[in-house]
PDB file of C-alpha atoms in Angstrom:
ATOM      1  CA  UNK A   1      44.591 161.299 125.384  1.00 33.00           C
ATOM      2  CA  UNK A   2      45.653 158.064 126.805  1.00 41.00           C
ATOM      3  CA  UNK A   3      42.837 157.250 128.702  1.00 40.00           C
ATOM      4  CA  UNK A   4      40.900 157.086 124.328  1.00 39.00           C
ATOM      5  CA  UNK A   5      42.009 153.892 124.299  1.00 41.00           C
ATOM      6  CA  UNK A   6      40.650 152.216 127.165  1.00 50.00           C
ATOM      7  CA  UNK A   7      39.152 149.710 128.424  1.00 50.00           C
ATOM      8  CA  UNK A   8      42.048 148.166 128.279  1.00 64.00           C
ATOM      9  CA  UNK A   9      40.694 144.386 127.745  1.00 74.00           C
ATOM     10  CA  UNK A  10      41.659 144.663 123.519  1.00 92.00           C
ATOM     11  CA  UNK A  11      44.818 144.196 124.596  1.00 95.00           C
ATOM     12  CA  UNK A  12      43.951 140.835 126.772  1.00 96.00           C
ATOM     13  CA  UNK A  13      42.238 139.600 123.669  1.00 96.00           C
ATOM     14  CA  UNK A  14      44.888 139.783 121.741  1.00 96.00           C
ATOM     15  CA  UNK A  15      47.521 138.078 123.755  1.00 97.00           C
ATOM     16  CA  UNK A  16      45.367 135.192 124.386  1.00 97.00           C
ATOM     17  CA  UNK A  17      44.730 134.824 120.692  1.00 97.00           C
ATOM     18  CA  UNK A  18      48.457 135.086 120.250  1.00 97.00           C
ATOM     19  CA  UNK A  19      48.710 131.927 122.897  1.00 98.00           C
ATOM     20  CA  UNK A  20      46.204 130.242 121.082  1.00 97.00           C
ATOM     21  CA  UNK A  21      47.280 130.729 117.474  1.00 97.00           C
ATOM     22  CA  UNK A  22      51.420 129.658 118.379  1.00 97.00           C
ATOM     23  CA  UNK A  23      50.061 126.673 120.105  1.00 96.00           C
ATOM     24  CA  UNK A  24      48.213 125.412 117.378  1.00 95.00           C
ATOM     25  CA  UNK A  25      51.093 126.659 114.331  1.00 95.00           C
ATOM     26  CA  UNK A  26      52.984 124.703 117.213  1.00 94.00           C
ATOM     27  CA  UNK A  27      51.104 121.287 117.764  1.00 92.00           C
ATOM     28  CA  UNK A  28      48.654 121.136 114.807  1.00 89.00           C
ATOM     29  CA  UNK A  29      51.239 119.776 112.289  1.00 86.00           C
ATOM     30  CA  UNK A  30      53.104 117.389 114.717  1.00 83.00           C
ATOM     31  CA  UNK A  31      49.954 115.874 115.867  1.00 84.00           C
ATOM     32  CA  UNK A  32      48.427 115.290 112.528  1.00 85.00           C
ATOM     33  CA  UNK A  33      51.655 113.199 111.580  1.00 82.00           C
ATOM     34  CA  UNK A  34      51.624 111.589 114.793  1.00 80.00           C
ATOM     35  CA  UNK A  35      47.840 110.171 114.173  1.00 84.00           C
ATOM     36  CA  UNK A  36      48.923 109.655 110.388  1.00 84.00           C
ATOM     37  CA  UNK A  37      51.722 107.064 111.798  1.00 83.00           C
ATOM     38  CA  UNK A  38      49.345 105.977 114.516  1.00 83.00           C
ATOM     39  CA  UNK A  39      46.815 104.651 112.064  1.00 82.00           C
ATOM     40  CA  UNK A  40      49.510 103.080 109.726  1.00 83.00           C
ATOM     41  CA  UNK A  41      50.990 101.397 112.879  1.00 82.00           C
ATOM     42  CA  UNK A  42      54.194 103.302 112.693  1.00 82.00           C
ATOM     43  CA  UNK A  43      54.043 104.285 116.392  1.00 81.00           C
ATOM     44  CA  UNK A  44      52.290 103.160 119.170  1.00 82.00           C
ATOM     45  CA  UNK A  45      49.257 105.116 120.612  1.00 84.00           C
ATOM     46  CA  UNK A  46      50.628 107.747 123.042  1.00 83.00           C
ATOM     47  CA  UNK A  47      50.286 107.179 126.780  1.00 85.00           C
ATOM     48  CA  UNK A  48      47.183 108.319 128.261  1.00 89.00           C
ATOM     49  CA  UNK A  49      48.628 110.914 130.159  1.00 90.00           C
ATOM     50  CA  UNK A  50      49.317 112.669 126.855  1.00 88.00           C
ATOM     51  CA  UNK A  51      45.672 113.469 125.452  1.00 89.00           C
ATOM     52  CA  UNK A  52      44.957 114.076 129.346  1.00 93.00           C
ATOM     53  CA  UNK A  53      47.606 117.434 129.252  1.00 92.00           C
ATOM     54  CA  UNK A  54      46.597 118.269 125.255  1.00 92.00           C
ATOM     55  CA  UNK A  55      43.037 118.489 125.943  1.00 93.00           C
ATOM     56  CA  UNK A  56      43.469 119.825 129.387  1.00 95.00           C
ATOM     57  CA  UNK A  57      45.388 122.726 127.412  1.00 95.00           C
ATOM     58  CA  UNK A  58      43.733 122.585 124.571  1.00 95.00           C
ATOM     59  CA  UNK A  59      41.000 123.897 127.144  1.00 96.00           C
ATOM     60  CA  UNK A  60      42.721 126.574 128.958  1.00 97.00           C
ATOM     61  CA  UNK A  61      44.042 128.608 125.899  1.00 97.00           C
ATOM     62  CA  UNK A  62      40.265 128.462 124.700  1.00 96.00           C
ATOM     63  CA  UNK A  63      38.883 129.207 127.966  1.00 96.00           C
ATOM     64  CA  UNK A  64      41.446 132.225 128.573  1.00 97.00           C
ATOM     65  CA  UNK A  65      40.088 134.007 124.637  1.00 96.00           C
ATOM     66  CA  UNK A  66      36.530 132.870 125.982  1.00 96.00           C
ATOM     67  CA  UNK A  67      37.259 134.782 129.504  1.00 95.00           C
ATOM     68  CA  UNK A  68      38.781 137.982 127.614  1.00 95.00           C
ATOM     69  CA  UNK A  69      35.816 138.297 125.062  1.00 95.00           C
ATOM     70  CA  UNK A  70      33.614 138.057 128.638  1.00 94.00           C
ATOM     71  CA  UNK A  71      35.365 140.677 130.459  1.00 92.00           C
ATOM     72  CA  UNK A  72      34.991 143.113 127.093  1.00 92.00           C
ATOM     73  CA  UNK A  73      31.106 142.203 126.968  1.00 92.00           C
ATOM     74  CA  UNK A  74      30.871 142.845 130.582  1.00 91.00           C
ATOM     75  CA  UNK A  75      29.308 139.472 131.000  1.00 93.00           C
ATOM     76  CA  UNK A  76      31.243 139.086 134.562  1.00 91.00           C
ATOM     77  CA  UNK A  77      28.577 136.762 136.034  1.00 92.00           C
ATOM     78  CA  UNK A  78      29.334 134.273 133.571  1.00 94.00           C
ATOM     79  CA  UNK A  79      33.026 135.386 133.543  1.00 94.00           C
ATOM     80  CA  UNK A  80      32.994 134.210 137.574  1.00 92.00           C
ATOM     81  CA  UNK A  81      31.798 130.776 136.869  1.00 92.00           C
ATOM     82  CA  UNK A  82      33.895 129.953 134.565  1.00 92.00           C
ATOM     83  CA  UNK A  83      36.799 130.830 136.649  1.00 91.00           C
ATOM     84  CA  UNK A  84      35.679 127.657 138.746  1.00 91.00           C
ATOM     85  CA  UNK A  85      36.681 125.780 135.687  1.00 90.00           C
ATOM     86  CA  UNK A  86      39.932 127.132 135.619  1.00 93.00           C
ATOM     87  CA  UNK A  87      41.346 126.244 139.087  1.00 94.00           C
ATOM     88  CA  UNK A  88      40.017 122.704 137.754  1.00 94.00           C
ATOM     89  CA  UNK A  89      42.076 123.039 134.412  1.00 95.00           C
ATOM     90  CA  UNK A  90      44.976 124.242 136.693  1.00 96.00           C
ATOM     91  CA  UNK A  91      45.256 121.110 138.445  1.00 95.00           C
ATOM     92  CA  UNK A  92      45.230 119.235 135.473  1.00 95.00           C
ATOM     93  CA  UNK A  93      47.660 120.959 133.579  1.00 96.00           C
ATOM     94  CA  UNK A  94      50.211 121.024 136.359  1.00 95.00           C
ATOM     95  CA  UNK A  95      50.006 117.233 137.101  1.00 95.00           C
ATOM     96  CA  UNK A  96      49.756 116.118 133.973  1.00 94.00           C
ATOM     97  CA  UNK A  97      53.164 118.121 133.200  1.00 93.00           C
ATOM     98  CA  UNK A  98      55.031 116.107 135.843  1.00 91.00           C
ATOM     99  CA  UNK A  99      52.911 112.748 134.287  1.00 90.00           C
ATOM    100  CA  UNK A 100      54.708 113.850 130.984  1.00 89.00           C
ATOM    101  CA  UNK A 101      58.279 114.249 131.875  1.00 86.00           C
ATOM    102  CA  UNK A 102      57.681 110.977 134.206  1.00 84.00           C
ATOM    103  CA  UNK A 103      56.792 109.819 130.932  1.00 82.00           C
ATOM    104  CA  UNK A 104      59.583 110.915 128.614  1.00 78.00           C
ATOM    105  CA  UNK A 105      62.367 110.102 131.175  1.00 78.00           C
ATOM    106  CA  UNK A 106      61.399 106.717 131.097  1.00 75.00           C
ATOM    107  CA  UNK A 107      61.248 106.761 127.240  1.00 71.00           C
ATOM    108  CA  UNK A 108      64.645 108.427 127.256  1.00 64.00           C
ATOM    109  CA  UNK A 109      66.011 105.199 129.564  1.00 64.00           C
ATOM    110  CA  UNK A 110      64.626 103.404 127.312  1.00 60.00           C
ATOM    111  CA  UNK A 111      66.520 104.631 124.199  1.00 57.00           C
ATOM    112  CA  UNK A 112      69.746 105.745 125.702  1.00 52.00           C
ATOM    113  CA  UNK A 113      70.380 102.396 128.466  1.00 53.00           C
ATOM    114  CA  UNK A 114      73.327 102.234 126.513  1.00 51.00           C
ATOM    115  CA  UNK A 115      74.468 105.661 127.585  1.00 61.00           C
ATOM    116  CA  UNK A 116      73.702 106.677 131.143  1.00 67.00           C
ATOM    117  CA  UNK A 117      75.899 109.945 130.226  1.00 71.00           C
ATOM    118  CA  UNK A 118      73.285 110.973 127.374  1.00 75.00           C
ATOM    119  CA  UNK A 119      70.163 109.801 129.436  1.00 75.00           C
ATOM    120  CA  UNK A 120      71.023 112.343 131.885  1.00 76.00           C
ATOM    121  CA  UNK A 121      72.068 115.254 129.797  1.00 80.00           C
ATOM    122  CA  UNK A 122      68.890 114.581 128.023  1.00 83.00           C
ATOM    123  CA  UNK A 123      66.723 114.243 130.911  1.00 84.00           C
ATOM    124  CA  UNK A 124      68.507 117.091 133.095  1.00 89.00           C
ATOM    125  CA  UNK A 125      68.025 119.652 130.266  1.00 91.00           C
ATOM    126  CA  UNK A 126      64.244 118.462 130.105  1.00 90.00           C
ATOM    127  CA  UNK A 127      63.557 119.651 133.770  1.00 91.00           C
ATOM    128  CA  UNK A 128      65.552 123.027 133.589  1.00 94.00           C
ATOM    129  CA  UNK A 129      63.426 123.770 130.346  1.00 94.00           C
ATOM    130  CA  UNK A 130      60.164 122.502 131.471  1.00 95.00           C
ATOM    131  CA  UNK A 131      61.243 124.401 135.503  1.00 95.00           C
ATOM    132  CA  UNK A 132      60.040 127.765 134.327  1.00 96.00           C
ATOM    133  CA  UNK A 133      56.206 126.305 134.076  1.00 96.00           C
ATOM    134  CA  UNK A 134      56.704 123.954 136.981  1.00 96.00           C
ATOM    135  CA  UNK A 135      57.577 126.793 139.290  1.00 96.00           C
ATOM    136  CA  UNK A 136      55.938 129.976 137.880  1.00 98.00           C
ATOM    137  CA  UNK A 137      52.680 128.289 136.360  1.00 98.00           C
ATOM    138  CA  UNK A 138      50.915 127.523 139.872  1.00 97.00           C
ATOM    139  CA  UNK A 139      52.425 130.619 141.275  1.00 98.00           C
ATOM    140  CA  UNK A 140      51.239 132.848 139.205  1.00 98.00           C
ATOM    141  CA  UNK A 141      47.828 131.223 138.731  1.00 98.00           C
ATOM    142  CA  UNK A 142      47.426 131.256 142.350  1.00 97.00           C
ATOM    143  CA  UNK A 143      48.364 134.932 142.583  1.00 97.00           C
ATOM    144  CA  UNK A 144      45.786 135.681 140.129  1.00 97.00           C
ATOM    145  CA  UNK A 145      43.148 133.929 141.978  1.00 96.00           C
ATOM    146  CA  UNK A 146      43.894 135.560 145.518  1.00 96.00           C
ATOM    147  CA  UNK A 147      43.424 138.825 143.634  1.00 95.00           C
ATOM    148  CA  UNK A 148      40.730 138.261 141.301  1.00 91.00           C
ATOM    149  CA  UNK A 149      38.197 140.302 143.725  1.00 89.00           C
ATOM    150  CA  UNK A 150      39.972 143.330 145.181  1.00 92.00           C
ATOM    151  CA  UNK A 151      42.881 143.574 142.269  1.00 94.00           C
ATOM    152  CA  UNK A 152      41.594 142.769 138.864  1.00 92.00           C
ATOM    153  CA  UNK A 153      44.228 144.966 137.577  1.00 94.00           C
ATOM    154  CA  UNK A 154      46.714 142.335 138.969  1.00 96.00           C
ATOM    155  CA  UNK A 155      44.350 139.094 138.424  1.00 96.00           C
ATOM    156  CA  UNK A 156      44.284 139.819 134.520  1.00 95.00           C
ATOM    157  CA  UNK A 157      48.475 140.287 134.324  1.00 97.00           C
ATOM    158  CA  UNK A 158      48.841 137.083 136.205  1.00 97.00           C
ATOM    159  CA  UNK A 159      46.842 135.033 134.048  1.00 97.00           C
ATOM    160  CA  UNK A 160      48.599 136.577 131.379  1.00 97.00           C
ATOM    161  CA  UNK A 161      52.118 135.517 132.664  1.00 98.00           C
ATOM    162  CA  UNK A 162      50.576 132.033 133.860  1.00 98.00           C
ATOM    163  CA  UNK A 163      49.584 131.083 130.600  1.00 98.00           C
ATOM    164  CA  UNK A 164      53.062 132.357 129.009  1.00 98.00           C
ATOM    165  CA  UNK A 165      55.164 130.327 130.757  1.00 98.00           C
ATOM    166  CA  UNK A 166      52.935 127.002 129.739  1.00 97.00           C
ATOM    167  CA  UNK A 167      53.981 127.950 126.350  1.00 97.00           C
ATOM    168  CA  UNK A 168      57.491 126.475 126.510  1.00 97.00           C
ATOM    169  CA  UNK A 169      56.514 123.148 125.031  1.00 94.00           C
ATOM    170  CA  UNK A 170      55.116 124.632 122.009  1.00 95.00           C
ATOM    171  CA  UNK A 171      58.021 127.456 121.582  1.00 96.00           C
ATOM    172  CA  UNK A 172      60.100 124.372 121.753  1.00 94.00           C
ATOM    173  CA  UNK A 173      58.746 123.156 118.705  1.00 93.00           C
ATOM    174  CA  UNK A 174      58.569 125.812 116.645  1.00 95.00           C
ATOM    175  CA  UNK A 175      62.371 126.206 117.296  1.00 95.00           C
ATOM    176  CA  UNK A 176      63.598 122.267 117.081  1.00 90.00           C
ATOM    177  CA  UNK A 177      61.439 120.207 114.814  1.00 87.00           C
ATOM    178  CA  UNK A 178      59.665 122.588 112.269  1.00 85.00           C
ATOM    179  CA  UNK A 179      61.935 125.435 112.297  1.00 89.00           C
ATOM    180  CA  UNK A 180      59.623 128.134 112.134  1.00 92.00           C
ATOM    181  CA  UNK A 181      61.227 130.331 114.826  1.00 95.00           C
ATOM    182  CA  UNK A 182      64.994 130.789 114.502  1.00 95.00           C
ATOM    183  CA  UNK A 183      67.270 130.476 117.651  1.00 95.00           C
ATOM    184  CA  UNK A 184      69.663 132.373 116.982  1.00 95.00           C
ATOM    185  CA  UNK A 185      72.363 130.730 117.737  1.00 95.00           C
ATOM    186  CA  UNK A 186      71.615 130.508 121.403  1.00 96.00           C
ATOM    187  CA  UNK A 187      71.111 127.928 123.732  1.00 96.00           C
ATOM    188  CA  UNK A 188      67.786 125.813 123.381  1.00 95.00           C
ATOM    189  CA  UNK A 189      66.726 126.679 126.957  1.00 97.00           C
ATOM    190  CA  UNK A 190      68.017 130.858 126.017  1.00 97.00           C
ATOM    191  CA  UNK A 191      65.915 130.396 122.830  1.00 97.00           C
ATOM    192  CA  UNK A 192      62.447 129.834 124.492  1.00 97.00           C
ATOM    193  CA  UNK A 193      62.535 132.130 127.143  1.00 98.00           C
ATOM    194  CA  UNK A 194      63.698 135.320 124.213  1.00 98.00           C
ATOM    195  CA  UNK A 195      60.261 133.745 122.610  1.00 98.00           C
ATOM    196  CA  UNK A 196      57.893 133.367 125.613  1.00 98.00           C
ATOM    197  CA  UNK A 197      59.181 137.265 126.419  1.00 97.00           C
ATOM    198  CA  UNK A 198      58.438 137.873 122.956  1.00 97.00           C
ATOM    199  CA  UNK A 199      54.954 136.385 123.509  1.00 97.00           C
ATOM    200  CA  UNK A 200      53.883 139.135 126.131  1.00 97.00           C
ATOM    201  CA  UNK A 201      55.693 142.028 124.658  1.00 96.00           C
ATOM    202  CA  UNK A 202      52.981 143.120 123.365  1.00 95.00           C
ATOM    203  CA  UNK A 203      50.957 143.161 126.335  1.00 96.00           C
ATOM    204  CA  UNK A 204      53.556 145.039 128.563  1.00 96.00           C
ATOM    205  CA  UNK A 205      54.057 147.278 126.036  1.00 95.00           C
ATOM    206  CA  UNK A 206      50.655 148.320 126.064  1.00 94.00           C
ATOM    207  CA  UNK A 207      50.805 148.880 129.659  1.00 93.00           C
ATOM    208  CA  UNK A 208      54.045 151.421 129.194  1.00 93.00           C
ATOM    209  CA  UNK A 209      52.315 153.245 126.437  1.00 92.00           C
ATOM    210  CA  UNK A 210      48.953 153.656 128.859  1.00 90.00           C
ATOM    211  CA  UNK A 211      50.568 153.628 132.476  1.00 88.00           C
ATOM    212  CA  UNK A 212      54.319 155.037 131.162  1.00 88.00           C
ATOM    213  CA  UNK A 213      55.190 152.081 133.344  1.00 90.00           C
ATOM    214  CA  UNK A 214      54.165 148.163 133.472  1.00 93.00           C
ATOM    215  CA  UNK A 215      51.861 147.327 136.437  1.00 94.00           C
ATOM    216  CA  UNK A 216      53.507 146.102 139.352  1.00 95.00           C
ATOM    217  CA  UNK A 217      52.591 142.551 138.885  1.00 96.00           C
ATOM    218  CA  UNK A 218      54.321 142.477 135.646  1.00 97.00           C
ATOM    219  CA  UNK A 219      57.268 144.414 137.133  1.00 96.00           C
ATOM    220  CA  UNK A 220      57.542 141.955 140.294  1.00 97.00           C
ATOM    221  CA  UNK A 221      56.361 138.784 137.693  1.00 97.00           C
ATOM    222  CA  UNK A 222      59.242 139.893 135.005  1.00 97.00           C
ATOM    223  CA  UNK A 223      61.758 140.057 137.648  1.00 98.00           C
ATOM    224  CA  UNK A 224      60.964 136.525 139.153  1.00 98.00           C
ATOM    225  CA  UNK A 225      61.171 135.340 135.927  1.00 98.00           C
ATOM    226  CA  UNK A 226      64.613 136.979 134.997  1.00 98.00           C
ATOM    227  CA  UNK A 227      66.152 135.525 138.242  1.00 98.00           C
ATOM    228  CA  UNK A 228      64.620 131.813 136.518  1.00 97.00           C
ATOM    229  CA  UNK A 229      66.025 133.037 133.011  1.00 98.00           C
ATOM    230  CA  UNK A 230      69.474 133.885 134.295  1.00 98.00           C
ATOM    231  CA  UNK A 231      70.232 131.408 136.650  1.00 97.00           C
ATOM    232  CA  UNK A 232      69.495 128.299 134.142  1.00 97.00           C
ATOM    233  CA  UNK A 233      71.222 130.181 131.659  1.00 97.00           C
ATOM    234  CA  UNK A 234      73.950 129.567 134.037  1.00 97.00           C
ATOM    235  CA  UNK A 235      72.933 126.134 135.456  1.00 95.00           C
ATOM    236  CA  UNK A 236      72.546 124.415 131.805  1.00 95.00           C
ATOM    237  CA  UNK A 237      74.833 121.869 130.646  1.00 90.00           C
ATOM    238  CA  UNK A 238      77.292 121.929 134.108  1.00 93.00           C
ATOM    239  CA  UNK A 239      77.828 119.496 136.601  1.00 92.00           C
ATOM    240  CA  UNK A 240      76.269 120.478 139.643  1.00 92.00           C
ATOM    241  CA  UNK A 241      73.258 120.048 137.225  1.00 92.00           C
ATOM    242  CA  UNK A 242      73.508 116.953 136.241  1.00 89.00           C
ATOM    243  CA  UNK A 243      74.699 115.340 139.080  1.00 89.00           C
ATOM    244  CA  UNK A 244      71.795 117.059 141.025  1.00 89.00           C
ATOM    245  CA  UNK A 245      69.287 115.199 138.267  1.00 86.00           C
ATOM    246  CA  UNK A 246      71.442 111.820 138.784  1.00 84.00           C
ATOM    247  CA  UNK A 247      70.237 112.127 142.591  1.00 85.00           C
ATOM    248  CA  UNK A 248      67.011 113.281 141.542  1.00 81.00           C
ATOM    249  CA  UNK A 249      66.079 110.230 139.633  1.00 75.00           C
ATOM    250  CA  UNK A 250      68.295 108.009 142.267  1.00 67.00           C
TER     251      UNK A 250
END
């Protein structure tokens, strides 16, 4: 009776549009006010390095419901080129994160060079939030790619997870500035991780309710992540954390 509801790829579908639809509940509002203030001279035109990462986004989360509606046509020739693209999008994505929090640290200087302490509470509980994409993103993305012709099964997870953890940004948002998404009363870093789980619940659950059990790249991808999730619990806020940043940024 299980095997009625496959193919399986409904369930792809969905989480992508899920990515899609948080991201722009996420950014849409924000962005509007920013070009609002932008064109009343309020504040100053972004840097570059900004439109680079939305657009390169922008781009994946369409690409990834454009490569999920491909896979359920059965259109794989076209679903193979466009996986070029990604590894292009990849790159982008990854150094334009880095070009970001370059970006923001220096703002943070800026505003707080009256306050080392608060620059680098500020700045070291950027990087732990922002560490879950930095480290899983290209890990997992790779992962998928190495599989993508003898393991589709594990390709299509890993793209899954990929994409989740690039959703930390916009979970951020939803939880600090327009309140859409409670926290709980946890920690901000605590708070987006319960929500980018939250995002791919429905995907794993899928996979329990056809399989009994997750795939093995969720199961070995869920448990990298929970070492990540714990251990900055943990790490957030203490010393050793901030005096590792101080180093960090010399």
């Amino acid at each position: 009776m299980r095997n009625v509801l496959k193919p399986s790829s409904n369930i792809y579908i969905i989480t992508a549009l899920i990515f899609l639809i948080t991201s722009i509940v996420a950014f849409a509002p924000t962005s509007i006010n920013l070009i609002s203030k932008i064109e009343t001279g309020q504040r100053p035109m972004p840097p570059l390095i900004l439109h680079f990462h939305a657009a390169s986004m922008c781009l994946w989360l369409s690409l990834l419901c454009v490569q999920t509606i491909l896979i359920k046509s059965k259109n794989y020739a076209i679903h193979k080129k466009l996986g070029i693209a990604s590894m292009v999008l990849a790159t982008g994505i990854l150094i334009s994160m880095f070009g970001i929090d370059i970006a923001n640290i220096e703002g943070r200087l800026g505003i707080s060079n009256s306050n080392t302490q608060n620059f680098l509470i500020d700045s070291s509980g950027l990087l732990l939030i922002h560490g879950v994409s930095y480290l899983f993103f290209p890990l997992f993305y790779v992962w998928a790619i190495v599989s993508r012709r003898k393991d589709s099964e594990t390709h299509k997870r890993m793209m899954i997870l990929a994409t989740a953890v690039l959703m930390i940004p916009g979970l951020g948002r939803l939880i600090m500035f327009s309140k859409v998404l409670p926290d709980f009363g946890l920690i901000p870093i605590d708070a987006r991780h319960l929500y980018m789980l939250v995002l791919i619940t429905p995907a794993i659950t899928y996979d329990v309710y056809i399989r009994r059990l997750p795939h093995r790249s969720y199961l070995i991808g869920l448990g990298l992540l929970a070492v990540w999730i714990v251990s900055a619990h943990f790490i957030w806020g203490t010393t050793w954390w901030i005096g590792f940043v101080t180093k960090l940024l010399g």
